[in-house]
Amino acid sequence: MTTTRFEDADPELHAFYGDVAAADLQPLWTQHELMPRQPSLGAVPYHWPFTDVEPLMARAGQLVGTDRGGDRRVLAMSNPGLGGEPYATPTLWAAMQYLNPGESAPPHRHSPAALRFVLAGEGVSTLVDGEEVAMCPGDLVLTPSMRWHEHRNDAVEPMVWFDGLDIPLARSLDAVFFEPGPMLAPSGRPPATMRHPWAETDEALRSTTVHRFVADDGRSDVMPTMRCQMHRLAAGTSTTDRAHVGSSVFVVFRGDGSVAITGGRRGDVEAPLRPGDVVAVPSWVEVTWTADDQLDLFEMSDAPVIEALQLDRTAVETPVGTTGSRGDA
Ligand code: GTQ
Ligand code: FE2
């Protein structure tokens, strides 16, 4: 018997629960967290200021070589609602990666899909399936599932960029494979658009406030598990996103302002925003973004998965926070 045994004052019921547990069964009527009234378990709204993250990245750059500590020098955003897991939301891995001049992160491939959003610096390239892809500020660089990749910094300055992957989703589906290099010749697969240069994104944002990055067919999301969008808020404006199913991670590219998130599991969050800041937006919370200066926000979300599973819903009114109405169990 490894399952939970439920107790009861009635000796007959108590004995029954013992026999049920011995058979590795659990009664539905003893499960209280199985189906909450609304998405409210797990991840909390959260903000990681770049002023906290950057110095720690620099220290990692001194202390941990790319030959040590698992090849890639990465610090992952760990959502305090997820019990110490290194995940920003239940489906998304969000991290910062740091590469010193002359360093490289060795070739490998894996089933989780990855994206890089470049915050600053230049001279780093990533090789995807043997093709060299430049990484410049504002660029979105894709490493779809099972593509070989390695990163190199041939410049004179260290470089930091944002990594987004679907690791927690792939793990929860028990679909993770990893293979170390050496990287072989180009795979001969049809070339996907690996790089979405900032100049194109910036151009698109002249006529819209939200630019969705699309695959080569001009319609689909860039990867099956992650939607990527760039938002531009004019200085002095504010916008509110209604609560909806699914989670996102936002990264501030340029500008400053603030974010207010209501309806979260442990109360509301309000934070100032500066370039490089990361914000986790869990399922079913309302978010208000305010731009003091023109604010450019990169967003990755699990929306393609939510939509494919037909779980998408949007609230018609502001959700009521669950704080105080339930424990943290
Ligand atoms: O750069 O290949 O943040 O494999 C996590 C896993 C980055 C990478 C991460 C990875 C990478
Ligand atoms: Fe990787």
GROMACS .gro file of C-alpha atoms and ligand atoms in nm:
model
  341
    1MET     CA    1   0.000   0.000   0.000
    2THR     CA    2   0.146   0.333  -0.101
    3THR     CA    3  -0.164   0.547  -0.134
    4THR     CA    4  -0.324   0.776   0.126
    5ARG     CA    5  -0.540   0.610   0.387
    6PHE     CA    6  -0.846   0.805   0.493
    7GLU     CA    7  -0.959   0.803   0.855
    8ASP     CA    8  -1.308   0.798   1.001
    9ALA     CA    9  -1.460   0.788   1.350
   10ASP     CA   10  -1.704   0.515   1.243
   11PRO     CA   11  -1.508   0.188   1.290
   12GLU     CA   12  -1.679   0.015   0.997
   13LEU     CA   13  -1.603   0.303   0.758
   14HIS     CA   14  -1.252   0.328   0.898
   15ALA     CA   15  -1.190  -0.041   0.823
   16PHE     CA   16  -1.337   0.008   0.474
   17TYR     CA   17  -1.096   0.296   0.406
   18GLY     CA   18  -0.810   0.070   0.519
   19ASP     CA   19  -0.910  -0.202   0.274
   20VAL     CA   20  -0.960   0.052  -0.007
   21ALA     CA   21  -0.610   0.192   0.050
   22ALA     CA   22  -0.460  -0.159   0.068
   23ALA     CA   23  -0.600  -0.216  -0.282
   24ASP     CA   24  -0.440   0.113  -0.398
   25LEU     CA   25  -0.775   0.283  -0.455
   26GLN     CA   26  -0.903   0.622  -0.343
   27PRO     CA   27  -1.265   0.732  -0.307
   28LEU     CA   28  -1.364   1.040  -0.506
   29TRP     CA   29  -1.560   1.176  -0.206
   30THR     CA   30  -1.238   1.223  -0.008
   31GLN     CA   31  -1.073   1.439  -0.281
   32HIS     CA   32  -1.121   1.808  -0.212
   33GLU     CA   33  -0.872   1.976  -0.447
   34LEU     CA   34  -0.948   1.771  -0.756
   35MET     CA   35  -1.181   2.017  -0.925
   36PRO     CA   36  -1.167   2.371  -0.791
   37ARG     CA   37  -1.437   2.615  -0.901
   38GLN     CA   38  -1.189   2.788  -1.129
   39PRO     CA   39  -0.820   2.754  -1.218
   40SER     CA   40  -0.656   2.847  -0.889
   41LEU     CA   41  -0.404   2.578  -0.803
   42GLY     CA   42  -0.032   2.609  -0.847
   43ALA     CA   43   0.141   2.906  -1.005
   44VAL     CA   44   0.099   3.256  -0.861
   45PRO     CA   45   0.140   3.588  -1.043
   46TYR     CA   46   0.505   3.682  -1.003
   47HIS     CA   47   0.765   3.940  -1.104
   48TRP     CA   48   1.143   3.888  -1.131
   49PRO     CA   49   1.324   4.224  -1.158
   50PHE     CA   50   1.628   4.219  -1.389
   51THR     CA   51   1.817   4.412  -1.120
   52ASP     CA   52   1.799   4.094  -0.906
   53VAL     CA   53   1.868   3.847  -1.186
   54GLU     CA   54   2.149   4.020  -1.376
   55PRO     CA   55   2.408   4.031  -1.092
   56LEU     CA   56   2.339   3.664  -1.015
   57MET     CA   57   2.391   3.577  -1.382
   58ALA     CA   58   2.722   3.764  -1.374
   59ARG     CA   59   2.826   3.569  -1.062
   60ALA     CA   60   2.732   3.242  -1.231
   61GLY     CA   61   2.952   3.359  -1.520
   62GLN     CA   62   3.248   3.376  -1.280
   63LEU     CA   63   3.174   3.069  -1.072
   64VAL     CA   64   3.035   2.812  -1.310
   65GLY     CA   65   3.202   2.722  -1.639
   66THR     CA   66   3.002   2.598  -1.936
   67ASP     CA   67   3.196   2.273  -1.891
   68ARG     CA   68   3.052   2.241  -1.540
   69GLY     CA   69   2.699   2.251  -1.408
   70GLY     CA   70   2.524   2.101  -1.706
   71ASP     CA   71   2.665   2.279  -2.011
   72ARG     CA   72   2.431   2.573  -2.023
   73ARG     CA   73   2.465   2.855  -1.773
   74VAL     CA   74   2.102   2.914  -1.705
   75LEU     CA   75   1.904   3.045  -1.408
   76ALA     CA   76   1.538   2.942  -1.426
   77MET     CA   77   1.250   3.146  -1.288
   78SER     CA   78   1.094   2.935  -1.011
   79ASN     CA   79   0.733   3.029  -0.940
   80PRO     CA   80   0.679   3.033  -0.560
   81GLY     CA   81   0.341   2.864  -0.606
   82LEU     CA   82   0.495   2.556  -0.767
   83GLY     CA   83   0.658   2.402  -0.459
   84GLY     CA   84   1.020   2.469  -0.556
   85GLU     CA   85   0.997   2.339  -0.913
   86PRO     CA   86   1.213   2.538  -1.159
   87TYR     CA   87   0.910   2.645  -1.363
   88ALA     CA   88   0.760   2.989  -1.420
   89THR     CA   89   0.412   2.846  -1.483
   90PRO     CA   90   0.269   2.491  -1.487
   91THR     CA   91   0.355   2.460  -1.860
   92LEU     CA   92   0.644   2.703  -1.923
   93TRP     CA   93   1.013   2.713  -1.840
   94ALA     CA   94   1.150   3.069  -1.837
   95ALA     CA   95   1.516   3.144  -1.778
   96MET     CA   96   1.809   3.372  -1.842
   97GLN     CA   97   2.121   3.233  -2.007
   98TYR     CA   98   2.468   3.387  -1.978
   99LEU     CA   99   2.764   3.326  -2.206
  100ASN     CA  100   3.110   3.479  -2.156
  101PRO     CA  101   3.313   3.592  -2.458
  102GLY     CA  102   3.483   3.295  -2.624
  103GLU     CA  103   3.254   3.045  -2.456
  104SER     CA  104   3.019   2.802  -2.618
  105ALA     CA  105   2.739   2.581  -2.490
  106PRO     CA  106   2.785   2.234  -2.637
  107PRO     CA  107   2.557   2.084  -2.902
  108HIS     CA  108   2.256   1.877  -2.801
  109ARG     CA  109   1.892   1.828  -2.886
  110HIS     CA  110   1.574   1.751  -2.694
  111SER     CA  111   1.203   1.703  -2.740
  112PRO     CA  112   1.104   2.015  -2.545
  113ALA     CA  113   1.083   2.309  -2.786
  114ALA     CA  114   1.286   2.622  -2.712
  115LEU     CA  115   1.288   2.989  -2.800
  116ARG     CA  116   1.537   3.264  -2.727
  117PHE     CA  117   1.449   3.629  -2.695
  118VAL     CA  118   1.756   3.850  -2.704
  119LEU     CA  119   1.766   4.138  -2.457
  120ALA     CA  120   2.104   4.300  -2.519
  121GLY     CA  121   2.450   4.245  -2.657
  122GLU     CA  122   2.572   4.119  -2.989
  123GLY     CA  123   2.808   3.868  -3.141
  124VAL     CA  124   2.637   3.555  -3.016
  125SER     CA  125   2.505   3.304  -3.259
  126THR     CA  126   2.325   2.982  -3.217
  127LEU     CA  127   2.368   2.691  -3.454
  128VAL     CA  128   2.035   2.524  -3.523
  129ASP     CA  129   2.059   2.203  -3.723
  130GLY     CA  130   2.400   2.319  -3.845
  131GLU     CA  131   2.276   2.656  -3.964
  132GLU     CA  132   2.420   2.965  -3.800
  133VAL     CA  133   2.152   3.197  -3.664
  134ALA     CA  134   2.257   3.541  -3.542
  135MET     CA  135   2.119   3.669  -3.213
  136CYS     CA  136   2.066   4.046  -3.193
  137PRO     CA  137   1.861   4.249  -2.944
  138GLY     CA  138   1.487   4.203  -3.000
  139ASP     CA  139   1.535   3.893  -3.217
  140LEU     CA  140   1.327   3.584  -3.155
  141VAL     CA  141   1.524   3.267  -3.235
  142LEU     CA  142   1.352   2.930  -3.245
  143THR     CA  143   1.480   2.583  -3.166
  144PRO     CA  144   1.185   2.352  -3.239
  145SER     CA  145   1.160   2.005  -3.087
  146MET     CA  146   1.456   1.770  -3.161
  147ARG     CA  147   1.662   2.026  -3.358
  148TRP     CA  148   2.034   2.016  -3.279
  149HIS     CA  149   2.159   2.339  -3.125
  150GLU     CA  150   2.464   2.499  -2.969
  151HIS     CA  151   2.542   2.857  -2.870
  152ARG     CA  152   2.863   3.053  -2.917
  153ASN     CA  153   2.979   3.393  -2.803
  154ASP     CA  154   3.245   3.523  -3.044
  155ALA     CA  155   3.219   3.879  -2.915
  156VAL     CA  156   3.412   4.062  -2.645
  157GLU     CA  157   3.126   4.117  -2.402
  158PRO     CA  158   2.926   3.861  -2.204
  159MET     CA  159   2.575   3.813  -2.335
  160VAL     CA  160   2.246   3.745  -2.160
  161TRP     CA  161   1.930   3.627  -2.325
  162PHE     CA  162   1.588   3.494  -2.229
  163ASP     CA  163   1.509   3.125  -2.283
  164GLY     CA  164   1.155   2.992  -2.302
  165LEU     CA  165   1.080   2.620  -2.324
  166ASP     CA  166   0.780   2.390  -2.282
  167ILE     CA  167   0.974   2.164  -2.040
  168PRO     CA  168   0.703   2.128  -1.770
  169LEU     CA  169   0.438   2.046  -2.030
  170ALA     CA  170   0.660   1.790  -2.207
  171ARG     CA  171   0.748   1.637  -1.869
  172SER     CA  172   0.388   1.615  -1.753
  173LEU     CA  173   0.314   1.425  -2.074
  174ASP     CA  174   0.624   1.209  -2.006
  175ALA     CA  175   0.748   1.297  -2.354
  176VAL     CA  176   1.103   1.419  -2.277
  177PHE     CA  177   1.404   1.297  -2.477
  178PHE     CA  178   1.754   1.447  -2.459
  179GLU     CA  179   2.062   1.366  -2.666
  180PRO     CA  180   2.406   1.523  -2.633
  181GLY     CA  181   2.598   1.618  -2.951
  182PRO     CA  182   2.819   1.609  -3.153
  183MET     CA  183   2.607   1.800  -3.396
  184LEU     CA  184   2.611   1.629  -3.730
  185ALA     CA  185   2.559   1.772  -4.075
  186PRO     CA  186   2.241   1.973  -4.136
  187SER     CA  187   1.940   1.747  -4.102
  188GLY     CA  188   1.803   1.813  -4.448
  189ARG     CA  189   1.464   1.893  -4.295
  190PRO     CA  190   1.257   2.166  -4.452
  191PRO     CA  191   1.396   2.492  -4.320
  192ALA     CA  192   1.172   2.659  -4.066
  193THR     CA  193   1.206   3.030  -3.998
  194MET     CA  194   1.449   3.012  -3.708
  195ARG     CA  195   1.501   3.384  -3.667
  196HIS     CA  196   1.244   3.662  -3.646
  197PRO     CA  197   1.461   3.974  -3.662
  198TRP     CA  198   1.374   4.276  -3.453
  199ALA     CA  199   1.354   4.502  -3.759
  200GLU     CA  200   1.054   4.302  -3.888
  201THR     CA  201   0.883   4.294  -3.549
  202ASP     CA  202   0.939   4.666  -3.501
  203GLU     CA  203   0.798   4.734  -3.848
  204ALA     CA  204   0.486   4.525  -3.775
  205LEU     CA  205   0.431   4.717  -3.451
  206ARG     CA  206   0.393   5.043  -3.644
  207SER     CA  207   0.044   4.935  -3.748
  208THR     CA  208  -0.066   4.714  -3.459
  209THR     CA  209  -0.030   4.695  -3.082
  210VAL     CA  210   0.008   4.314  -3.077
  211HIS     CA  211   0.224   4.126  -3.325
  212ARG     CA  212   0.183   3.749  -3.329
  213PHE     CA  213   0.488   3.562  -3.460
  214VAL     CA  214   0.380   3.303  -3.717
  215ALA     CA  215   0.527   2.997  -3.885
  216ASP     CA  216   0.621   2.980  -4.253
  217ASP     CA  217   0.257   2.918  -4.352
  218GLY     CA  218   0.184   3.276  -4.238
  219ARG     CA  219  -0.090   3.165  -3.995
  220SER     CA  220   0.014   2.903  -3.741
  221ASP     CA  221   0.189   2.969  -3.416
  222VAL     CA  222   0.568   2.946  -3.440
  223MET     CA  223   0.572   2.617  -3.252
  224PRO     CA  224   0.293   2.372  -3.160
  225THR     CA  225   0.317   2.431  -2.784
  226MET     CA  226   0.404   2.800  -2.757
  227ARG     CA  227   0.255   3.122  -2.891
  228CYS     CA  228   0.490   3.420  -2.920
  229GLN     CA  229   0.368   3.778  -2.936
  230MET     CA  230   0.516   4.124  -2.906
  231HIS     CA  231   0.304   4.396  -2.745
  232ARG     CA  232   0.364   4.769  -2.782
  233LEU     CA  233   0.199   5.015  -2.545
  234ALA     CA  234   0.225   5.384  -2.621
  235ALA     CA  235   0.363   5.608  -2.345
  236GLY     CA  236   0.095   5.707  -2.094
  237THR     CA  237  -0.147   5.431  -2.192
  238SER     CA  238  -0.285   5.131  -2.010
  239THR     CA  239  -0.445   4.807  -2.124
  240THR     CA  240  -0.628   4.529  -1.940
  241ASP     CA  241  -0.629   4.163  -2.040
  242ARG     CA  242  -0.937   3.975  -1.918
  243ALA     CA  243  -0.877   3.657  -1.722
  244HIS     CA  244  -0.844   3.361  -1.957
  245VAL     CA  245  -0.739   2.998  -1.940
  246GLY     CA  246  -0.369   2.929  -1.990
  247SER     CA  247  -0.048   3.083  -1.867
  248SER     CA  248   0.205   3.329  -2.009
  249VAL     CA  249   0.548   3.466  -1.936
  250PHE     CA  250   0.623   3.827  -2.032
  251VAL     CA  251   0.967   3.980  -2.076
  252VAL     CA  252   1.017   4.356  -2.086
  253PHE     CA  253   1.228   4.443  -2.390
  254ARG     CA  254   1.224   4.823  -2.383
  255GLY     CA  255   1.056   5.103  -2.195
  256ASP     CA  256   0.915   5.122  -1.847
  257GLY     CA  257   0.584   5.118  -1.668
  258SER     CA  258   0.406   4.884  -1.432
  259VAL     CA  259   0.193   4.574  -1.410
  260ALA     CA  260  -0.103   4.494  -1.182
  261ILE     CA  261  -0.239   4.139  -1.160
  262THR     CA  262  -0.566   4.064  -0.979
  263GLY     CA  263  -0.744   3.739  -0.894
  264GLY     CA  264  -0.428   3.545  -0.811
  265ARG     CA  265  -0.416   3.258  -0.569
  266ARG     CA  266  -0.217   3.444  -0.307
  267GLY     CA  267  -0.345   3.790  -0.367
  268ASP     CA  268  -0.267   4.064  -0.610
  269VAL     CA  269   0.067   4.170  -0.750
  270GLU     CA  270   0.178   4.518  -0.847
  271ALA     CA  271   0.526   4.587  -0.975
  272PRO     CA  272   0.723   4.848  -1.164
  273LEU     CA  273   0.865   4.727  -1.496
  274ARG     CA  274   1.213   4.781  -1.637
  275PRO     CA  275   1.392   4.620  -1.931
  276GLY     CA  276   1.481   4.255  -1.865
  277ASP     CA  277   1.209   4.206  -1.603
  278VAL     CA  278   1.012   3.882  -1.627
  279VAL     CA  279   0.646   3.842  -1.524
  280ALA     CA  280   0.462   3.511  -1.481
  281VAL     CA  281   0.090   3.533  -1.553
  282PRO     CA  282  -0.090   3.217  -1.440
  283SER     CA  283  -0.425   3.097  -1.566
  284TRP     CA  284  -0.739   3.297  -1.487
  285VAL     CA  285  -0.607   3.629  -1.360
  286GLU     CA  286  -0.670   3.980  -1.488
  287VAL     CA  287  -0.367   4.185  -1.589
  288THR     CA  288  -0.331   4.558  -1.638
  289TRP     CA  289  -0.020   4.687  -1.812
  290THR     CA  290   0.071   5.055  -1.789
  291ALA     CA  291   0.335   5.226  -2.000
  292ASP     CA  292   0.519   5.528  -1.869
  293ASP     CA  293   0.755   5.525  -2.167
  294GLN     CA  294   0.665   5.327  -2.478
  295LEU     CA  295   0.665   4.970  -2.352
  296ASP     CA  296   0.766   4.672  -2.569
  297LEU     CA  297   0.671   4.340  -2.411
  298PHE     CA  298   0.758   3.996  -2.540
  299GLU     CA  299   0.506   3.726  -2.447
  300MET     CA  300   0.520   3.348  -2.470
  301SER     CA  301   0.214   3.145  -2.376
  302ASP     CA  302   0.070   2.796  -2.388
  303ALA     CA  303  -0.232   2.924  -2.588
  304PRO     CA  304  -0.184   2.681  -2.883
  305VAL     CA  305  -0.217   2.388  -2.641
  306ILE     CA  306  -0.519   2.533  -2.459
  307GLU     CA  307  -0.690   2.600  -2.793
  308ALA     CA  308  -0.606   2.257  -2.941
  309LEU     CA  309  -0.761   2.095  -2.632
  310GLN     CA  310  -1.064   2.327  -2.656
  311LEU     CA  311  -1.008   2.446  -2.298
  312ASP     CA  312  -1.003   2.816  -2.390
  313ARG     CA  313  -1.239   3.040  -2.192
  314THR     CA  314  -1.230   3.410  -2.113
  315ALA     CA  315  -1.389   3.570  -1.806
  316VAL     CA  316  -1.667   3.822  -1.853
  317GLU     CA  317  -1.585   3.989  -1.525
  318THR     CA  318  -1.284   4.028  -1.299
  319PRO     CA  319  -1.222   3.699  -1.116
  320VAL     CA  320  -1.241   3.700  -0.740
  321GLY     CA  321  -0.907   3.610  -0.584
  322THR     CA  322  -0.899   3.280  -0.402
  323THR     CA  323  -0.682   3.416  -0.122
  324GLY     CA  324  -0.813   3.311   0.216
  325SER     CA  325  -1.083   3.088   0.078
  326ARG     CA  326  -0.861   2.783   0.067
  327GLY     CA  327  -0.539   2.653   0.206
  328ASP     CA  328  -0.220   2.607   0.016
  329ALA     CA  329  -0.251   2.229   0.006
  330GTQ     O1  330   1.997   2.677  -2.447
  330GTQ     O2  331   1.971   2.475  -2.513
  330GTQ     O3  332   1.712   2.743  -2.055
  330GTQ     O4  333   1.853   2.305  -2.346
  330GTQ     C1  334   1.705   2.509  -2.086
  330GTQ     C2  335   1.742   2.398  -2.160
  330GTQ     C3  336   1.828   2.648  -2.237
  330GTQ     C4  337   1.950   2.563  -2.431
  330GTQ     C5  338   1.749   2.633  -2.125
  330GTQ     C6  339   1.820   2.412  -2.274
  330GTQ     C7  340   1.864   2.539  -2.312
  331FE2     FE  341   1.880   2.303  -2.543
   0.00000   0.00000   0.00000
